[in-house]
CSV table of C-alpha atoms in Angstrom, one decimal:
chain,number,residue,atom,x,y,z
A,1,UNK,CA,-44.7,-8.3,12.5
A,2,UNK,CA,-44.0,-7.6,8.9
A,3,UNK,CA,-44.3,-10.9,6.8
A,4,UNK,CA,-41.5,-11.8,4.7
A,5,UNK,CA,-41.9,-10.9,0.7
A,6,UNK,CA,-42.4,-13.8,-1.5
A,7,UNK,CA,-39.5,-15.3,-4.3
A,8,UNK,CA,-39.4,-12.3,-7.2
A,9,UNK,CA,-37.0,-11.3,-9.8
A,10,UNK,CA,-36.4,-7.7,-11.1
A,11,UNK,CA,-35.1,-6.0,-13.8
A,12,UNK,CA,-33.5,-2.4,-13.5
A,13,UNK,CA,-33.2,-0.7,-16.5
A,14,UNK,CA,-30.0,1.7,-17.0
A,15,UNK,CA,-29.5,1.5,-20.5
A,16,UNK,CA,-30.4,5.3,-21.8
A,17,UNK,CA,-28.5,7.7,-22.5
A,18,UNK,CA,-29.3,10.5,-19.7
A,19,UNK,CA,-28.9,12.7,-22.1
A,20,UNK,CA,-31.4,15.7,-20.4
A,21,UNK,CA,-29.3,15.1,-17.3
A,22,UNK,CA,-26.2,15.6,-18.4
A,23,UNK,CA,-25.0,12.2,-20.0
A,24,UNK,CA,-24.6,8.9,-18.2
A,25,UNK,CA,-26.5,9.9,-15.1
A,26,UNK,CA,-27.0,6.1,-13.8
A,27,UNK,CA,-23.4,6.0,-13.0
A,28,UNK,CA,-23.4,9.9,-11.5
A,29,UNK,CA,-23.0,9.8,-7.7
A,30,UNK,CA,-26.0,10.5,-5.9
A,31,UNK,CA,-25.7,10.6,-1.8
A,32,UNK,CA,-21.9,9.6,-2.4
A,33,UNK,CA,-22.3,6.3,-4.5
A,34,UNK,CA,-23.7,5.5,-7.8
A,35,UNK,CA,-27.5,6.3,-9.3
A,36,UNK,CA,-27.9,2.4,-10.3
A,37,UNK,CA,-26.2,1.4,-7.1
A,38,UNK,CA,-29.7,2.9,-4.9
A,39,UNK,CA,-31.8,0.6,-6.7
A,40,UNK,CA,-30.1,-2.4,-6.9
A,41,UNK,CA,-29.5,-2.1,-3.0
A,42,UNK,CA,-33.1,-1.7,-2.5
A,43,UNK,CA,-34.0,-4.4,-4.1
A,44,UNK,CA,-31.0,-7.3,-3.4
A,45,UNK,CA,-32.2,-6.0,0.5
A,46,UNK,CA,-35.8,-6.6,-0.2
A,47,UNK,CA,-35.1,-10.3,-1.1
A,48,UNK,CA,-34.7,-10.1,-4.9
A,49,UNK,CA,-33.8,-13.9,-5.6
A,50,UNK,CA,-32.6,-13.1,-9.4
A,51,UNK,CA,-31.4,-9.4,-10.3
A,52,UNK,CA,-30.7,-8.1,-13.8
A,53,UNK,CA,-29.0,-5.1,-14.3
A,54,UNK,CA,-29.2,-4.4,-17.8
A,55,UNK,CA,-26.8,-2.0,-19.5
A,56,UNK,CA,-25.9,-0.3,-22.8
A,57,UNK,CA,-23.0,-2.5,-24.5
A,58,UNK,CA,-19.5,-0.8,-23.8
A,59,UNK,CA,-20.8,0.2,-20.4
A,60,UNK,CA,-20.0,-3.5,-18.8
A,61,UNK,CA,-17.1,-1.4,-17.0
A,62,UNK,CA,-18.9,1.0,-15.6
A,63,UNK,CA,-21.6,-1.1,-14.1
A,64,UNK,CA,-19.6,-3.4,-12.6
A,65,UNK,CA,-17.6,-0.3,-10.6
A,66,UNK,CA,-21.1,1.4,-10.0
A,67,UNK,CA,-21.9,-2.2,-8.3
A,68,UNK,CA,-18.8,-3.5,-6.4
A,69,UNK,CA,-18.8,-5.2,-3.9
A,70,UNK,CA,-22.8,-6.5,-4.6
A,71,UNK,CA,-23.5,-10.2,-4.9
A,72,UNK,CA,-27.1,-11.2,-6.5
A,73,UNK,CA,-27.0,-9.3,-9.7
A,74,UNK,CA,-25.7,-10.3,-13.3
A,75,UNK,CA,-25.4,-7.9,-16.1
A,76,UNK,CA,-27.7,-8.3,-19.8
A,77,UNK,CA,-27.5,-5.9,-22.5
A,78,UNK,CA,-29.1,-3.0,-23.6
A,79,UNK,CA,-31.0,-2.9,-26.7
A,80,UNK,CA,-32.0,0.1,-28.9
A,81,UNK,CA,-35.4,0.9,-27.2
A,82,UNK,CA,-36.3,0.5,-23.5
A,83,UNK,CA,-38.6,-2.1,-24.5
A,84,UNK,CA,-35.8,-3.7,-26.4
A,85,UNK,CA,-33.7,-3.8,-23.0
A,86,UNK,CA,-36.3,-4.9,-20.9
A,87,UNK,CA,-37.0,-8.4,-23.6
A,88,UNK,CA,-33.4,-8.1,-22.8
A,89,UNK,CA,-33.8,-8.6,-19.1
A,90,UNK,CA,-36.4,-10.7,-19.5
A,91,UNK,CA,-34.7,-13.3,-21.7
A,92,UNK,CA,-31.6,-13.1,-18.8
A,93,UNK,CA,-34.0,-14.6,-16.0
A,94,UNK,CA,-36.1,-17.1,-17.5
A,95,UNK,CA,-37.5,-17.0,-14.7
A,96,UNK,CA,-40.6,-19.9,-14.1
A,97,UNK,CA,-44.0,-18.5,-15.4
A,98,UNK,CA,-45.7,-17.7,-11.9
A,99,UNK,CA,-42.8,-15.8,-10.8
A,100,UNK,CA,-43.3,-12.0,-10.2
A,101,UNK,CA,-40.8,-9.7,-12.3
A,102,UNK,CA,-40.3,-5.9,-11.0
A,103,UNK,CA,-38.7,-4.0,-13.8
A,104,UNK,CA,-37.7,-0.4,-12.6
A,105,UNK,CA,-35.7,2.4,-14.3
A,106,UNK,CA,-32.5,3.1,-12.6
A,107,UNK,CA,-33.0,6.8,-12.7
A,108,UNK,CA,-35.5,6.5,-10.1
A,109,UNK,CA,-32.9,5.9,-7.2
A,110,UNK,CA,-35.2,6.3,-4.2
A,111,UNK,CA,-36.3,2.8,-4.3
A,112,UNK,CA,-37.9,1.7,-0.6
A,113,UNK,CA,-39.5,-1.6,0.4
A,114,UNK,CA,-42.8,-0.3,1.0
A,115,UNK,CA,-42.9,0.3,-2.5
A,116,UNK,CA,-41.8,-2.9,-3.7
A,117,UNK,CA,-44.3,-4.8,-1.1
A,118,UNK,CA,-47.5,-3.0,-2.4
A,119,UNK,CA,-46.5,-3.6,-6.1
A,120,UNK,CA,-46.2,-7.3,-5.6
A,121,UNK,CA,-48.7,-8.0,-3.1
A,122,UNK,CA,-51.2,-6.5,-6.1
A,123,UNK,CA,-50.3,-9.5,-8.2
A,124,UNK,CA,-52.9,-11.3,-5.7
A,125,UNK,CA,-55.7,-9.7,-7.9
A,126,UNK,CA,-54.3,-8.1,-10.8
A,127,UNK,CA,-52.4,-8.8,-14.1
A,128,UNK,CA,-49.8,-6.2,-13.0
A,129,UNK,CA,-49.3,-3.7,-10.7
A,130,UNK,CA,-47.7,-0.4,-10.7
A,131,UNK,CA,-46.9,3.0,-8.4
A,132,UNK,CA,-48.4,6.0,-8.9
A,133,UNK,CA,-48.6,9.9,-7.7
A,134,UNK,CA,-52.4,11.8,-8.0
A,135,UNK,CA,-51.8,14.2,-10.3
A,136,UNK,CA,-51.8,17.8,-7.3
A,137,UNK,CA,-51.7,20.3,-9.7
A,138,UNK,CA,-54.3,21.9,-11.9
A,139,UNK,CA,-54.3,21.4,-15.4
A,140,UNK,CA,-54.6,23.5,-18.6
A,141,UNK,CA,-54.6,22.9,-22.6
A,142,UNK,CA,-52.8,25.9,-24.0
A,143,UNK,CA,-52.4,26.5,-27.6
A,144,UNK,CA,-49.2,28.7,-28.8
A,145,UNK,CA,-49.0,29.6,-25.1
A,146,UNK,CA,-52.6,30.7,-24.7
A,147,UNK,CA,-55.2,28.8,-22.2
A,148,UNK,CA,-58.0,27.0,-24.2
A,149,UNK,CA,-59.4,24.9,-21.2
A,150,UNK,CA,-59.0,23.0,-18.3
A,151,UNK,CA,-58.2,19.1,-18.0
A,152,UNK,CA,-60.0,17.3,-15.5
A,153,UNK,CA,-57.1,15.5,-12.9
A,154,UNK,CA,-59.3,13.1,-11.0
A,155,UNK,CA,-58.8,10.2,-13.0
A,156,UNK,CA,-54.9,10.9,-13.4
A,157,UNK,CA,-52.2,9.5,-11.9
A,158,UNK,CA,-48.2,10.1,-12.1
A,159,UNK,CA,-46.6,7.0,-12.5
A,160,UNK,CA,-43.5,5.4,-11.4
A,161,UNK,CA,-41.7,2.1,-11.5
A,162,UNK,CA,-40.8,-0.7,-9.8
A,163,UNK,CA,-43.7,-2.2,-12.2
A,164,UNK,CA,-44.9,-6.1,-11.5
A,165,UNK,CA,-46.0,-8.5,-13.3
A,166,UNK,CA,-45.7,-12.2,-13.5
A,167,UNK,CA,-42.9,-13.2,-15.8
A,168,UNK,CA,-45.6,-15.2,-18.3
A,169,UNK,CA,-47.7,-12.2,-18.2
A,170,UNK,CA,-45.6,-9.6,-19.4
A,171,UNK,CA,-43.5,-12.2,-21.6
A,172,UNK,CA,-46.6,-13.0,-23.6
A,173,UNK,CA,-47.7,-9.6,-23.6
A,174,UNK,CA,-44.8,-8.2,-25.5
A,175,UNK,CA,-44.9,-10.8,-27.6
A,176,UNK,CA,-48.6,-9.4,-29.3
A,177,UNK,CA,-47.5,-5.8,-29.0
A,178,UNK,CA,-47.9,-3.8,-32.7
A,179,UNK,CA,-44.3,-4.3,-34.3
A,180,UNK,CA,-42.9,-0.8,-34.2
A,181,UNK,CA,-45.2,0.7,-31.9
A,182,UNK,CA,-43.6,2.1,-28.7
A,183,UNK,CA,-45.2,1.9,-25.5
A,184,UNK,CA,-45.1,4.0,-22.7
A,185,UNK,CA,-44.2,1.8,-20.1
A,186,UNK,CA,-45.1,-2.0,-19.3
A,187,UNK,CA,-48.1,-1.3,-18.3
A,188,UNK,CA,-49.3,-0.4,-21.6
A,189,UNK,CA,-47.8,-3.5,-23.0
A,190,UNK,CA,-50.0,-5.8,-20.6
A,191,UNK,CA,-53.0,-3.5,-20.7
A,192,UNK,CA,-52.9,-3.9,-24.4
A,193,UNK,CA,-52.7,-7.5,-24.3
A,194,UNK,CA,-56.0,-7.4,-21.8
A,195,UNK,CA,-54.8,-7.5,-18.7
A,196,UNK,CA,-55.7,-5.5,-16.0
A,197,UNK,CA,-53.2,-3.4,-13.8
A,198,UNK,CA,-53.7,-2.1,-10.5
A,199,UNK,CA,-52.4,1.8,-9.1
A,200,UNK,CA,-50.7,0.9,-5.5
A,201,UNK,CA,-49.2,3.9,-3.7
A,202,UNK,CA,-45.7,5.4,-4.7
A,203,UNK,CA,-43.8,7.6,-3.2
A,204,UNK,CA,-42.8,11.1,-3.8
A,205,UNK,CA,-38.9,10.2,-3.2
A,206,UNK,CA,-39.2,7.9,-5.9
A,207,UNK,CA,-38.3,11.2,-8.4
A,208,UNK,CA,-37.2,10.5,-11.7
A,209,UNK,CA,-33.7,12.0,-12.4
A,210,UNK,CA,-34.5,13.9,-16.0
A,211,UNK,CA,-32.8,17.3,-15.7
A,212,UNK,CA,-29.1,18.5,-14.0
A,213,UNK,CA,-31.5,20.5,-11.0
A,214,UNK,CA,-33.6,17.0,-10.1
A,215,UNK,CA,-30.1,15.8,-8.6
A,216,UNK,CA,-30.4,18.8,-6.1
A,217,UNK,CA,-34.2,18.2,-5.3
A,218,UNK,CA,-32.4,13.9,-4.8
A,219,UNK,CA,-29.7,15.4,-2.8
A,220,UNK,CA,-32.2,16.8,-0.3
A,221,UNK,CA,-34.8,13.8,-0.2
A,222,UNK,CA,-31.6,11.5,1.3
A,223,UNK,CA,-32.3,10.5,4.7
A,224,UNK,CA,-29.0,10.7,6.7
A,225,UNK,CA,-27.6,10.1,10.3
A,226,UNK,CA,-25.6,12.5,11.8
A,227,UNK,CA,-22.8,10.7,13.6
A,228,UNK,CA,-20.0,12.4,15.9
A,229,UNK,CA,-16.2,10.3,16.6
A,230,UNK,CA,-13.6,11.3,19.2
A,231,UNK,CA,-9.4,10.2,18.4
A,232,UNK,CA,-6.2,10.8,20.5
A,233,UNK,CA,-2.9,10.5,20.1
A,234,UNK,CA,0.4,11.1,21.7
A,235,UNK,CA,3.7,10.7,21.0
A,236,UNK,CA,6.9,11.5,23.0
A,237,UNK,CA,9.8,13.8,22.4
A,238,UNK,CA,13.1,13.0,20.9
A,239,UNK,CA,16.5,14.3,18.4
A,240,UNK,CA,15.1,16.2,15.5
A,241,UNK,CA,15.1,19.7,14.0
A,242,UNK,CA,11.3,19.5,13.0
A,243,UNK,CA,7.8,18.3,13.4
A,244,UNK,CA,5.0,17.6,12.0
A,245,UNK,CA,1.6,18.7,13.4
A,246,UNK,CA,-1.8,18.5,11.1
A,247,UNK,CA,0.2,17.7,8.3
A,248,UNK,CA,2.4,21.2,8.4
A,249,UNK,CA,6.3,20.8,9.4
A,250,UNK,CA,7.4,23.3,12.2
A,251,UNK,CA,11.3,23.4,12.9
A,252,UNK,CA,11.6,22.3,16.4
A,253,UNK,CA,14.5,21.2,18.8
A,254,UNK,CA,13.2,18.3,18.9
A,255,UNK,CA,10.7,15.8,16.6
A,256,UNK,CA,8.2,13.5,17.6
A,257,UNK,CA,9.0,9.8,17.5
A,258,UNK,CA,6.6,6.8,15.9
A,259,UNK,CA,6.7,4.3,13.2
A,260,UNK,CA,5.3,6.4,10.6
A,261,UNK,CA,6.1,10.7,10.7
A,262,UNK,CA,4.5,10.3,14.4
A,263,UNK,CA,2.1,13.5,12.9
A,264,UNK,CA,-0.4,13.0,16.4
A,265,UNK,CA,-3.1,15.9,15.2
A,266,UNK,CA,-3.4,14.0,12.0
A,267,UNK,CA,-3.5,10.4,13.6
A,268,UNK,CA,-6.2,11.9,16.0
A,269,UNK,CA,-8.1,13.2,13.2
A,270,UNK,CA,-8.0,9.8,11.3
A,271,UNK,CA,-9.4,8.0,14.5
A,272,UNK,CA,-11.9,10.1,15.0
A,273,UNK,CA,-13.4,10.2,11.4
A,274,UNK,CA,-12.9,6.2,11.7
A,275,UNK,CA,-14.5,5.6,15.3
A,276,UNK,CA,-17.5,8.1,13.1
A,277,UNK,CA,-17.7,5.6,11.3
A,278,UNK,CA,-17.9,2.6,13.6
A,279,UNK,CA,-14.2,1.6,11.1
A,280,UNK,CA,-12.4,0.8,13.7
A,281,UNK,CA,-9.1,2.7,14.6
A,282,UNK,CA,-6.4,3.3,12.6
A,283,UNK,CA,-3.9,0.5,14.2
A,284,UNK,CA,-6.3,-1.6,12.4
A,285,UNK,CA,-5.6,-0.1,8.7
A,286,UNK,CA,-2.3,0.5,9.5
A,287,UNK,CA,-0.7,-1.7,11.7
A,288,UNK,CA,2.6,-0.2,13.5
A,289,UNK,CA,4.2,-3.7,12.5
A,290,UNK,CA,3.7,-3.2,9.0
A,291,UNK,CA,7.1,-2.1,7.7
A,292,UNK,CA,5.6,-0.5,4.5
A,293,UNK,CA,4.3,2.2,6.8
A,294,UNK,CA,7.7,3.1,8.1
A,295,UNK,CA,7.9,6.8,7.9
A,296,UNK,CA,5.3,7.4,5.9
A,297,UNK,CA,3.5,10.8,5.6
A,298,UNK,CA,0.4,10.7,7.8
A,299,UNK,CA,-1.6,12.5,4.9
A,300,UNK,CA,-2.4,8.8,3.7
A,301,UNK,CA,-3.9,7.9,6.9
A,302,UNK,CA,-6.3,10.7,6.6
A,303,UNK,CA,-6.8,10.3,2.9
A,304,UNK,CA,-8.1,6.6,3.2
A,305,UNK,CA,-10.4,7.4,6.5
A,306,UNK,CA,-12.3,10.1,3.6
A,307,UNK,CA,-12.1,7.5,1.1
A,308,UNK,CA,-13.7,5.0,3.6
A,309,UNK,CA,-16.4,7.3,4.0
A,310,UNK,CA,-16.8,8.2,0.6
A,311,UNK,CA,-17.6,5.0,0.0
A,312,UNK,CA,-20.2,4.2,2.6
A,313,UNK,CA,-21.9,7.2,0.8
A,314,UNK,CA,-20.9,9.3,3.7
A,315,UNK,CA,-19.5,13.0,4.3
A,316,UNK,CA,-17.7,14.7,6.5
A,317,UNK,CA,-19.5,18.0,8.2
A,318,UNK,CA,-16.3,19.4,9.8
A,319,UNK,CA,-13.8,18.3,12.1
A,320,UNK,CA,-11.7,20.4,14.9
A,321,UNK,CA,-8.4,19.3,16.0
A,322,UNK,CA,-6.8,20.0,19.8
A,323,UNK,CA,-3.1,19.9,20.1
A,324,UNK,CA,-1.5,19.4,24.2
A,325,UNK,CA,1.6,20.5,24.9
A,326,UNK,CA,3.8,23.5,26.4
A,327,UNK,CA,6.2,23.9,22.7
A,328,UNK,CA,6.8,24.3,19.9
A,329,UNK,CA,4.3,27.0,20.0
A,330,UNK,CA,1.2,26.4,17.9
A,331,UNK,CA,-0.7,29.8,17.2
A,332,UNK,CA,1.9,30.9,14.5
A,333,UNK,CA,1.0,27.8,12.8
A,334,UNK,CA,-2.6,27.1,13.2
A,335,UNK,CA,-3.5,29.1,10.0
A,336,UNK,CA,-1.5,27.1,7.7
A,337,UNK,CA,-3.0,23.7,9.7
A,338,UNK,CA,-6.4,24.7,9.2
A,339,UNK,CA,-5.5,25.3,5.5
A,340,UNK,CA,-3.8,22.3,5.0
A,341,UNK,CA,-6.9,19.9,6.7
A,342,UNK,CA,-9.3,21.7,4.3
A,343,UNK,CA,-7.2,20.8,1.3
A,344,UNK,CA,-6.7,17.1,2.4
A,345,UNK,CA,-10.7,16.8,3.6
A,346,UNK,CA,-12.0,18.8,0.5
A,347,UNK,CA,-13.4,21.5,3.3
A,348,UNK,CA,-14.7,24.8,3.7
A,349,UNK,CA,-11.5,26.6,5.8
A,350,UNK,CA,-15.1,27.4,8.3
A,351,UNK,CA,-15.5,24.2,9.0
A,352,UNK,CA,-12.0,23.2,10.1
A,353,UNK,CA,-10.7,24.0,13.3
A,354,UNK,CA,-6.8,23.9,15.0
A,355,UNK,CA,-6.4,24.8,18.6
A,356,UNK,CA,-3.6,24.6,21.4
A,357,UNK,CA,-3.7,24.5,24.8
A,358,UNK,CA,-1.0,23.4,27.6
A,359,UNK,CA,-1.3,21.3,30.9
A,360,UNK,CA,-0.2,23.9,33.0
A,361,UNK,CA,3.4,22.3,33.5
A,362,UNK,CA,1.2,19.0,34.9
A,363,UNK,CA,1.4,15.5,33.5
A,364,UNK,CA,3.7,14.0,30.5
A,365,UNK,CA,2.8,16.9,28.3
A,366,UNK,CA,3.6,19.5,30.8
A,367,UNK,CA,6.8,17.8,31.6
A,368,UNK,CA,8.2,18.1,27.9
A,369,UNK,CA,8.2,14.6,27.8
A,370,UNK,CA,5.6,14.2,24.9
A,371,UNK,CA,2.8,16.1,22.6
A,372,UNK,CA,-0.5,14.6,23.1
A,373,UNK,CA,-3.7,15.5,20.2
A,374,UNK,CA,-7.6,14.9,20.6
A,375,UNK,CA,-9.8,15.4,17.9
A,376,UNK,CA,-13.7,15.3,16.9
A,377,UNK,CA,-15.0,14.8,13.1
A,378,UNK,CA,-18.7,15.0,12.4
A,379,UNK,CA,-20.1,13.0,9.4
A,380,UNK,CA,-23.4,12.1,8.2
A,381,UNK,CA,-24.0,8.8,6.5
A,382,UNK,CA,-26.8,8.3,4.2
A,383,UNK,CA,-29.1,5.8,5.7
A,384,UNK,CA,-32.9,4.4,4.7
């Protein structure tokens, strides 16, 4: 059984600039939501009793979309160095001298709680603690792009963040680091000051995000679930000169009747991508009592189902859409459907698929007394 972590605070840093990446990159989407919002998730779930998230001034807005929806965290700001914003941070908790701290940059999103356990467990023997890579690859000293020798890697270590310490620790150490002087990381600020800081083992996900290409390498580090959902739909026949069928309007003899424009592929579609989702169904985001809903366009059922999953950091893989019935006649049609889902779901046309079939004259649809729709959407939701 895995023992329960003991009371910390942390500190994420996502006050730069991000300049090398493009500009802004904590508030970039990463896996469908926020850079800053990884972290801070990884660390509210790992217990963190006090989180500060500290940000550049004039980016309060930002931070506080990036993190809707969060409880646990309050926002300090930035300062004009890193150290500046983590003092920052640190005056924000004043937290009781014992207590550990993890201060971690933001643009290291990856953030697991295997990670966060080894860094604070060290504190049971060290000053402060830290993750770290062995340096893999060989290295050379080069001068104006010429090899002059070889640089020994045994003793060398990549390191990453969260960092630990115990608030007193790192509190007092800043407070005798050189005036001007700018340290590396934290570490350097308590090793400085005498302490001692132990190497615990990080994690190659844990990536810094420096350059535009690192958020393709992120992309691809992501662990996600692969989920399928079903929907259906019917609706029966009545007077009308038109329908409409995945969200495409065919002049008919008839029109299809239901509280909103009745459009059954499209209401099958939205169910499906919701039951993906475990959302429930779409009576429950729109219910058929709702007068506000009253003839409305079924493109806005879809639209909030992608928005839903959009912001459970999800995706949609592709979908394919069966529509029951003897008429109107759906092959002359099924191009423009197909075109129309990819445009609503932001979709390759290869990944959207519209097909028709009858009952053979048997049951409700083979009667002409209704059009019936089934459809499958597969997602995949980024999970830990």
């Amino acid at each position: 059984m895995t023992t329960a972590l003991p009371a910390f605070a942390a500190i994420v840093v996502a006050a730069g600039s991000g300049s090398r990446a493009g500009g802004a990159k904590q508030w970039r989407r990463l896996g469908g939501k926020p850079v800053v919002r990884w972290s801070v998730e990884a660390l509210l779930k790992a217990g963190a009793e006090d989180l500060v998230v500290v940000a550049a001034p004039g980016s309060e807005a930002e931070a506080e979309s990036a993190l809707a929806g969060l409880t646990g965290w309050r926002l300090a700001a930035g300062g004009a160095t890193r150290a500046d914003s983590v003092l920052n941070g640190l005056a924000a908790l004043g937290e009781p001298d014992d207590r550990p701290v993890l201060i971690h940059d933001a643009a290291r999103p990856l953030l697991n709680v295997g990670v966060i356990r080894r860094t604070i467990e060290a504190l049971a023997e060290a000053d402060g603690a830290l993750p770290a890579l062995p340096v893999a690859d060989s290295l050379r000293r080069a001068t104006g792009g010429v090899v002059s020798g070889a640089v020994d890697r045994d003793s060398l270590w990549r390191a990453q963040t969260p960092q630990a310490f115990r608030y007193r620790t790192i509190v007092d150490a800043y407070a005798v680091w050189p005036s001007g002087e700018i340290a590396a990381d934290e570490a350097a600020v308590v090793e400085r000051a005498g302490g001692t800081v132990l190497i615990v083992e990080g994690d190659t996900r844990l990536m810094k995000l420096t350059y535009p290409e690192d958020f393709t390498m992120a992309e691809a580090l992501i662990p996600r679930q692969t989920r399928v959902g079903q929907g259906f739909d019917a609706h029966r026949w009545g007077p009308g000169t038109s329908v409409w069928l995945c969200g495409v309007e065919i002049p008919h003899d008839q029109t299809l009747i239901g509280h909103s424009d009745a459009d059954a592929g499209l209401h099958a579609l939205t169910d499906a991508i919701l039951g993906a989702m475990g959302d429930g169904d779409i009576g429950d985001h729109f219910p058929p009592t709702d007068p506000q809903w009253k003839g409305a366009s079924s493109d806005l059922f879809l639209s909030h189902a992608v928005e839903r999953l959009a912001a459970r950091g999800g995706r949609l893989v592709n979908v394919d859409v069966t529509l029951i019935c003897e008429r109107p006649k759906v092959k002359p049609h099924r191009q423009a459907m197909r075109e129309r889902l990819a445009d609503l779901l932001s979709l390759p046309l290869d990944a959207v698929s519209v097909k028709a079939t009858t009952t053979e004259a048997m049951g409700f649809t083979g009667r002409g007394e209704g059009l019936a729709a089934q459809a499958i959407a597969t997602i995949e939701l980024t999970g830990s």
